[in-house]
Amino acid sequence: MLRQFSSFILLLLFTLLTSVVSAQQPQITQVQPNQIVSGQSVTLTIQGENFTNPITVTLNGYGQLTVNNANATTITADLPGNVPAGQYALEVNVDGTPVTMPNAVTVQSPTAVPQVNATSSEPKRIIVGQSATLAIRGNNFTATTQVRLFGYGDLNTTFVDATRLRAFVPNDVPVGQYDIVVDDTASGGGTSIIGRGLHIQEVPPPPTAQPEPTETLPPPSPLPGQPSLLVSGFTSNPSTISAGDSVTLTFTVVNQGNRMAEGVSVALDSGSQFVAASGQAAVPLPNINPGSAYTASITITASNEAPAGPVPVPLTLTYRDFSAEVYTSKAELSVNVLQIEQMAQITLDNYAVDPNPVVPGEAVIIRATITNAGNQIASGVLVRVNGSENVLFAGPEGDSFTLGDIQPGETAAVVMPLIASSAAEAGPQSQSITISYFRNGESQQVSDSLTINIAQVETPEALLLLSSYETSEDVLKPGDRFTLTMALQNVGAASANNLLITFGTVESSSDGGSGSGGSGSGSGSTQTTSTSPSSTFAPLGNGGRIYMGNLASGLISEIITQDFMVSGDVDSGIYNLPITLNYLKADNSAVKETLYAGVVVIVPPRLLITLDTPLPESVNVGEPLPISLTLVNAGTAKINLTGAEVTGGNAEVLEGAQTTLSPLSADDDVNVAAMFVANDEGEVTVNVSLHYIDDLNREQTIDNIYSTEALMPPPPPEEVFEPEPVVTEEPVEEDDFLQRLLFGLLGLGS
């Protein structure tokens, strides 16, 4: 007995524990809205139980959604507008425990919406201060069509059917002429305008004539009347639903009668495609005065058999007046019910490429997953790699791969071994694929593409450079012979095979402008160079072609020499002498490259120098001697003379050692003169240096040396001194005695 009681207690505890655990499991009871048109962004409201954080919401076949708010019974999450059309299951993960509602959300493809067209309206005129109801006729009206007066605003609008609308004009519309705008942009139907469709007129003035007095009548009895309710305009939230979904209709009830409507209630008629969502068949409204309106709402649920398209919602308004007389009015709203189309929707979910990047010409494996995001089975699914310019080609299993049948919401994996094209270009490349399947026995096909990253394959190539070169003369003149000595170096990664060197030639022509590179300049003009046989530099000896054989990678060739002659009519300039290289790459494809060697050519000035008076064969030391030269420009271009300098060997320049000269034009002349004196006997040299600027703006000198012989001057003749004649003076008387005495002493006489 005790054992049976213990077993009963254990069973009871197990049952209680199971109920507690099951009570804590999350559950989804409802998702609203559950039908959406593709391209619309909406907020999903998920009703259920035991929702506790952390919470994630996933739309299977699309991805995780952003959760806005959550409590124990309600979750709101954003559904973006880029969700493809199809039927989706919704999964809520509550603290690691997932719960899924299949076929929770249906996304439908958008369809073209007919445009509204308003053709007429009645009445055309209303007295200011009065209210009225406009009757508007046209085409393609829907439950979301709204009427407004341009310049006033929206009117309470009642949708009657696709060709009729009613719009309530309140008594506060100012005087004026109004365009009637029928707007259905909410559902994509556009707008239509009835130009100057309503005229609000002034109250007519009282009559000017004095009425005749009448007898006083007794007070009139109360006028008969009654309340009169109608529905003017409504909206639905959401604007479209699926069969079995709920919708809230918000509408405006207007009292057009002349008595207050009391005890107003709105009820959904029986026998329609809808039932009250909350179980409350009638919605009570407050009393409505004459000319007043009240906005009410009712939530209803469409039956599972509700047809697609606008479905009428019949309503009955029940009310009474102050005398307790009961009245009823009928109103008909509508709800747009979507048709759920059964279809399979096959998409390429994701894929991986191995290896990545792909080497051209080598094997590659594509691993992909294919998902059926529709609500119908896809039979005989086949994936094929195709396209007019394939990056991938058939591998050992071909280019088509079968996956069989894929159920709605399921995903299938496929492995595709293929071969990358050897001609595929490096970088991301697009590869087309087609996914074919059968739906209701009819063949369907979906086109998609893969992005394949092709690896950069480096092909070794030769690269030849002019390692060194020089000419036998740094500066050449027209008509000069010279030798070009050079060497080539292969800095590439492959050999240059069957290397043939061809020395091109350059032809120059004046274009009157400025140039660079292979252009020469002379006489103030610009020369443009181009390759042409036997022109500026003519190869000598071997026709200008040398066979070098193979030049391996990293090597420098042997010294190469080639003789040239400069054309005699070339102008001054810096010229590019082309060296054309022809060789074969490793794949035997031909390569032609051109290297250039710079060659300087200077045309000397045609200056005719004449010594006006030849120097004598000999001069005396210390004797001044003049020297004079005449310079004549015998060419056609200006000679940029800058100066003349006279220096002497065994001589001293007395005058004209430095002379400043100006540019000498063609056929013009100038004189240079100096005075020198020999210092000592022997050879005497006089150097006249003429300085000028050449065509490359460099200073140049022309030396002219003249010589003569210096001699010592002859000695001066010796002077002959003749004795002066003796003049005999007449004796003077006083001196006779003395003279005789002197002679006597000398024994010369007495």
PDB file of N, CA and C in Angstrom, residues 655-714:
ATOM      1  N   GLU A 655      97.141  98.391 -77.799  1.00  0.00           N
ATOM      2  CA  GLU A 655      95.770  98.856 -77.948  1.00  0.00           C
ATOM      3  C   GLU A 655      94.915  97.710 -78.501  1.00  0.00           C
ATOM      4  N   GLY A 656      93.582  97.703 -78.143  1.00  0.00           N
ATOM      5  CA  GLY A 656      92.637  96.729 -78.709  1.00  0.00           C
ATOM      6  C   GLY A 656      92.766  95.339 -78.140  1.00  0.00           C
ATOM      7  N   ALA A 657      93.259  95.182 -76.892  1.00  0.00           N
ATOM      8  CA  ALA A 657      93.364  93.839 -76.299  1.00  0.00           C
ATOM      9  C   ALA A 657      91.983  93.212 -76.122  1.00  0.00           C
ATOM     10  N   GLN A 658      90.946  93.980 -75.803  1.00  0.00           N
ATOM     11  CA  GLN A 658      89.581  93.475 -75.628  1.00  0.00           C
ATOM     12  C   GLN A 658      88.636  94.325 -76.475  1.00  0.00           C
ATOM     13  N   THR A 659      87.800  93.627 -77.264  1.00  0.00           N
ATOM     14  CA  THR A 659      86.821  94.313 -78.095  1.00  0.00           C
ATOM     15  C   THR A 659      85.463  93.625 -77.926  1.00  0.00           C
ATOM     16  N   THR A 660      84.443  94.386 -77.627  1.00  0.00           N
ATOM     17  CA  THR A 660      83.083  93.834 -77.496  1.00  0.00           C
ATOM     18  C   THR A 660      82.415  93.837 -78.861  1.00  0.00           C
ATOM     19  N   LEU A 661      81.834  92.666 -79.230  1.00  0.00           N
ATOM     20  CA  LEU A 661      81.185  92.523 -80.524  1.00  0.00           C
ATOM     21  C   LEU A 661      79.693  92.220 -80.334  1.00  0.00           C
ATOM     22  N   SER A 662      78.918  92.550 -81.333  1.00  0.00           N
ATOM     23  CA  SER A 662      77.477  92.277 -81.349  1.00  0.00           C
ATOM     24  C   SER A 662      77.190  91.164 -82.340  1.00  0.00           C
ATOM     25  N   PRO A 663      75.959  90.503 -82.234  1.00  0.00           N
ATOM     26  CA  PRO A 663      75.610  89.460 -83.208  1.00  0.00           C
ATOM     27  C   PRO A 663      75.732  89.986 -84.628  1.00  0.00           C
ATOM     28  N   LEU A 664      76.285  89.127 -85.482  1.00  0.00           N
ATOM     29  CA  LEU A 664      76.584  89.506 -86.854  1.00  0.00           C
ATOM     30  C   LEU A 664      75.566  88.853 -87.777  1.00  0.00           C
ATOM     31  N   SER A 665      74.758  89.650 -88.444  1.00  0.00           N
ATOM     32  CA  SER A 665      73.732  89.125 -89.342  1.00  0.00           C
ATOM     33  C   SER A 665      74.364  88.595 -90.615  1.00  0.00           C
ATOM     34  N   ALA A 666      73.568  87.861 -91.395  1.00  0.00           N
ATOM     35  CA  ALA A 666      74.058  87.288 -92.647  1.00  0.00           C
ATOM     36  C   ALA A 666      74.487  88.397 -93.602  1.00  0.00           C
ATOM     37  N   ASP A 667      75.639  88.158 -94.290  1.00  0.00           N
ATOM     38  CA  ASP A 667      76.219  89.094 -95.269  1.00  0.00           C
ATOM     39  C   ASP A 667      76.697  90.387 -94.625  1.00  0.00           C
ATOM     40  N   ASP A 668      76.772  90.464 -93.319  1.00  0.00           N
ATOM     41  CA  ASP A 668      77.274  91.660 -92.641  1.00  0.00           C
ATOM     42  C   ASP A 668      78.735  91.442 -92.274  1.00  0.00           C
ATOM     43  N   ASP A 669      79.486  92.537 -91.945  1.00  0.00           N
ATOM     44  CA  ASP A 669      80.897  92.404 -91.588  1.00  0.00           C
ATOM     45  C   ASP A 669      81.197  93.340 -90.437  1.00  0.00           C
ATOM     46  N   VAL A 670      82.351  93.090 -89.776  1.00  0.00           N
ATOM     47  CA  VAL A 670      82.804  93.896 -88.650  1.00  0.00           C
ATOM     48  C   VAL A 670      84.334  93.859 -88.642  1.00  0.00           C
ATOM     49  N   ASN A 671      84.979  94.929 -88.107  1.00  0.00           N
ATOM     50  CA  ASN A 671      86.441  95.034 -88.097  1.00  0.00           C
ATOM     51  C   ASN A 671      86.940  94.924 -86.666  1.00  0.00           C
ATOM     52  N   VAL A 672      88.050  94.182 -86.518  1.00  0.00           N
ATOM     53  CA  VAL A 672      88.739  94.050 -85.231  1.00  0.00           C
ATOM     54  C   VAL A 672      90.171  94.542 -85.441  1.00  0.00           C
ATOM     55  N   ALA A 673      90.632  95.521 -84.665  1.00  0.00           N
ATOM     56  CA  ALA A 673      91.977  96.103 -84.836  1.00  0.00           C
ATOM     57  C   ALA A 673      92.679  96.180 -83.493  1.00  0.00           C
ATOM     58  N   ALA A 674      94.051  96.089 -83.542  1.00  0.00           N
ATOM     59  CA  ALA A 674      94.851  96.171 -82.321  1.00  0.00           C
ATOM     60  C   ALA A 674      96.240  96.702 -82.694  1.00  0.00           C
ATOM     61  N   MET A 675      97.008  97.090 -81.708  1.00  0.00           N
ATOM     62  CA  MET A 675      98.382  97.580 -81.874  1.00  0.00           C
ATOM     63  C   MET A 675      99.256  96.808 -80.901  1.00  0.00           C
ATOM     64  N   PHE A 676     100.407  96.241 -81.431  1.00  0.00           N
ATOM     65  CA  PHE A 676     101.296  95.467 -80.555  1.00  0.00           C
ATOM     66  C   PHE A 676     102.730  95.892 -80.831  1.00  0.00           C
ATOM     67  N   VAL A 677     103.622  95.485 -79.942  1.00  0.00           N
ATOM     68  CA  VAL A 677     105.043  95.772 -80.076  1.00  0.00           C
ATOM     69  C   VAL A 677     105.820  94.544 -79.622  1.00  0.00           C
ATOM     70  N   ALA A 678     106.875  94.176 -80.380  1.00  0.00           N
ATOM     71  CA  ALA A 678     107.699  93.014 -80.033  1.00  0.00           C
ATOM     72  C   ALA A 678     108.558  93.341 -78.818  1.00  0.00           C
ATOM     73  N   ASN A 679     108.644  92.365 -77.938  1.00  0.00           N
ATOM     74  CA  ASN A 679     109.421  92.565 -76.708  1.00  0.00           C
ATOM     75  C   ASN A 679     110.903  92.264 -76.911  1.00  0.00           C
ATOM     76  N   ASP A 680     111.196  91.252 -77.682  1.00  0.00           N
ATOM     77  CA  ASP A 680     112.586  90.817 -77.827  1.00  0.00           C
ATOM     78  C   ASP A 680     112.722  90.196 -79.195  1.00  0.00           C
ATOM     79  N   GLU A 681     113.938  90.060 -79.614  1.00  0.00           N
ATOM     80  CA  GLU A 681     114.137  89.491 -80.924  1.00  0.00           C
ATOM     81  C   GLU A 681     113.776  88.006 -80.890  1.00  0.00           C
ATOM     82  N   GLY A 682     113.324  87.513 -82.038  1.00  0.00           N
ATOM     83  CA  GLY A 682     112.850  86.149 -82.164  1.00  0.00           C
ATOM     84  C   GLY A 682     111.438  86.140 -82.738  1.00  0.00           C
ATOM     85  N   GLU A 683     110.783  84.957 -82.663  1.00  0.00           N
ATOM     86  CA  GLU A 683     109.437  84.821 -83.236  1.00  0.00           C
ATOM     87  C   GLU A 683     108.429  85.561 -82.359  1.00  0.00           C
ATOM     88  N   VAL A 684     107.568  86.254 -83.043  1.00  0.00           N
ATOM     89  CA  VAL A 684     106.486  86.985 -82.374  1.00  0.00           C
ATOM     90  C   VAL A 684     105.158  86.428 -82.915  1.00  0.00           C
ATOM     91  N   THR A 685     104.221  86.022 -82.000  1.00  0.00           N
ATOM     92  CA  THR A 685     102.885  85.541 -82.406  1.00  0.00           C
ATOM     93  C   THR A 685     101.817  86.464 -81.849  1.00  0.00           C
ATOM     94  N   VAL A 686     100.804  86.666 -82.671  1.00  0.00           N
ATOM     95  CA  VAL A 686      99.633  87.457 -82.253  1.00  0.00           C
ATOM     96  C   VAL A 686      98.387  86.558 -82.431  1.00  0.00           C
ATOM     97  N   ASN A 687      97.650  86.272 -81.328  1.00  0.00           N
ATOM     98  CA  ASN A 687      96.453  85.410 -81.345  1.00  0.00           C
ATOM     99  C   ASN A 687      95.211  86.284 -81.195  1.00  0.00           C
ATOM    100  N   VAL A 688      94.371  86.259 -82.259  1.00  0.00           N
ATOM    101  CA  VAL A 688      93.098  86.981 -82.218  1.00  0.00           C
ATOM    102  C   VAL A 688      91.999  85.944 -81.939  1.00  0.00           C
ATOM    103  N   SER A 689      91.442  85.922 -80.705  1.00  0.00           N
ATOM    104  CA  SER A 689      90.401  84.958 -80.294  1.00  0.00           C
ATOM    105  C   SER A 689      89.032  85.615 -80.457  1.00  0.00           C
ATOM    106  N   LEU A 690      88.191  84.963 -81.298  1.00  0.00           N
ATOM    107  CA  LEU A 690      86.831  85.458 -81.526  1.00  0.00           C
ATOM    108  C   LEU A 690      85.855  84.599 -80.708  1.00  0.00           C
ATOM    109  N   HIS A 691      85.060  85.202 -79.821  1.00  0.00           N
ATOM    110  CA  HIS A 691      84.116  84.485 -78.953  1.00  0.00           C
ATOM    111  C   HIS A 691      82.699  84.629 -79.497  1.00  0.00           C
ATOM    112  N   TYR A 692      81.934  83.477 -79.470  1.00  0.00           N
ATOM    113  CA  TYR A 692      80.551  83.504 -79.926  1.00  0.00           C
ATOM    114  C   TYR A 692      79.753  82.453 -79.133  1.00  0.00           C
ATOM    115  N   ILE A 693      78.408  82.521 -79.215  1.00  0.00           N
ATOM    116  CA  ILE A 693      77.492  81.564 -78.589  1.00  0.00           C
ATOM    117  C   ILE A 693      76.946  80.658 -79.682  1.00  0.00           C
ATOM    118  N   ASP A 694      77.138  79.307 -79.501  1.00  0.00           N
ATOM    119  CA  ASP A 694      76.696  78.383 -80.545  1.00  0.00           C
ATOM    120  C   ASP A 694      75.194  78.108 -80.417  1.00  0.00           C
ATOM    121  N   ASP A 695      74.674  77.204 -81.277  1.00  0.00           N
ATOM    122  CA  ASP A 695      73.232  76.938 -81.339  1.00  0.00           C
ATOM    123  C   ASP A 695      72.713  76.217 -80.109  1.00  0.00           C
ATOM    124  N   LEU A 696      73.599  75.663 -79.272  1.00  0.00           N
ATOM    125  CA  LEU A 696      73.170  75.027 -78.027  1.00  0.00           C
ATOM    126  C   LEU A 696      73.424  75.927 -76.837  1.00  0.00           C
ATOM    127  N   ASN A 697      73.602  77.243 -77.130  1.00  0.00           N
ATOM    128  CA  ASN A 697      73.774  78.253 -76.077  1.00  0.00           C
ATOM    129  C   ASN A 697      75.049  78.017 -75.267  1.00  0.00           C
ATOM    130  N   ARG A 698      76.047  77.498 -75.925  1.00  0.00           N
ATOM    131  CA  ARG A 698      77.356  77.312 -75.277  1.00  0.00           C
ATOM    132  C   ARG A 698      78.337  78.329 -75.852  1.00  0.00           C
ATOM    133  N   GLU A 699      79.290  78.796 -75.024  1.00  0.00           N
ATOM    134  CA  GLU A 699      80.298  79.765 -75.468  1.00  0.00           C
ATOM    135  C   GLU A 699      81.417  79.026 -76.206  1.00  0.00           C
ATOM    136  N   GLN A 700      81.742  79.497 -77.409  1.00  0.00           N
ATOM    137  CA  GLN A 700      82.781  78.899 -78.235  1.00  0.00           C
ATOM    138  C   GLN A 700      83.790  79.982 -78.641  1.00  0.00           C
ATOM    139  N   THR A 701      84.969  79.522 -79.064  1.00  0.00           N
ATOM    140  CA  THR A 701      86.059  80.448 -79.432  1.00  0.00           C
ATOM    141  C   THR A 701      86.703  79.994 -80.740  1.00  0.00           C
ATOM    142  N   ILE A 702      86.981  80.973 -81.635  1.00  0.00           N
ATOM    143  CA  ILE A 702      87.757  80.731 -82.865  1.00  0.00           C
ATOM    144  C   ILE A 702      89.077  81.499 -82.714  1.00  0.00           C
ATOM    145  N   ASP A 703      90.180  80.752 -82.738  1.00  0.00           N
ATOM    146  CA  ASP A 703      91.507  81.361 -82.579  1.00  0.00           C
ATOM    147  C   ASP A 703      92.142  81.568 -83.961  1.00  0.00           C
ATOM    148  N   ASN A 704      92.709  82.742 -84.190  1.00  0.00           N
ATOM    149  CA  ASN A 704      93.437  83.081 -85.417  1.00  0.00           C
ATOM    150  C   ASN A 704      94.832  83.578 -84.995  1.00  0.00           C
ATOM    151  N   ILE A 705      95.874  82.821 -85.347  1.00  0.00           N
ATOM    152  CA  ILE A 705      97.244  83.127 -84.908  1.00  0.00           C
ATOM    153  C   ILE A 705      98.065  83.613 -86.118  1.00  0.00           C
ATOM    154  N   TYR A 706      98.734  84.729 -85.892  1.00  0.00           N
ATOM    155  CA  TYR A 706      99.611  85.316 -86.915  1.00  0.00           C
ATOM    156  C   TYR A 706     101.003  85.471 -86.291  1.00  0.00           C
ATOM    157  N   SER A 707     102.038  85.353 -87.153  1.00  0.00           N
ATOM    158  CA  SER A 707     103.412  85.419 -86.618  1.00  0.00           C
ATOM    159  C   SER A 707     104.322  86.260 -87.527  1.00  0.00           C
ATOM    160  N   THR A 708     105.399  86.727 -86.938  1.00  0.00           N
ATOM    161  CA  THR A 708     106.440  87.481 -87.660  1.00  0.00           C
ATOM    162  C   THR A 708     107.747  87.322 -86.890  1.00  0.00           C
ATOM    163  N   GLU A 709     108.828  87.903 -87.401  1.00  0.00           N
ATOM    164  CA  GLU A 709     110.151  87.793 -86.767  1.00  0.00           C
ATOM    165  C   GLU A 709     110.547  89.167 -86.253  1.00  0.00           C
ATOM    166  N   ALA A 710     111.019  89.208 -85.025  1.00  0.00           N
ATOM    167  CA  ALA A 710     111.460  90.474 -84.415  1.00  0.00           C
ATOM    168  C   ALA A 710     112.990  90.559 -84.492  1.00  0.00           C
ATOM    169  N   LEU A 711     113.492  91.678 -84.916  1.00  0.00           N
ATOM    170  CA  LEU A 711     114.938  91.911 -85.030  1.00  0.00           C
ATOM    171  C   LEU A 711     115.331  93.084 -84.154  1.00  0.00           C
ATOM    172  N   MET A 712     116.650  93.037 -83.728  1.00  0.00           N
ATOM    173  CA  MET A 712     117.153  94.180 -82.973  1.00  0.00           C
ATOM    174  C   MET A 712     117.362  95.334 -83.952  1.00  0.00           C
ATOM    175  N   PRO A 713     117.101  96.528 -83.591  1.00  0.00           N
ATOM    176  CA  PRO A 713     117.293  97.654 -84.517  1.00  0.00           C
ATOM    177  C   PRO A 713     118.800  97.901 -84.740  1.00  0.00           C
ATOM    178  N   PRO A 714     119.319  98.404 -85.925  1.00  0.00           N
ATOM    179  CA  PRO A 714     120.756  98.675 -86.172  1.00  0.00           C
ATOM    180  C   PRO A 714     121.259  99.777 -85.235  1.00  0.00           C
TER     181      PRO A 714
END
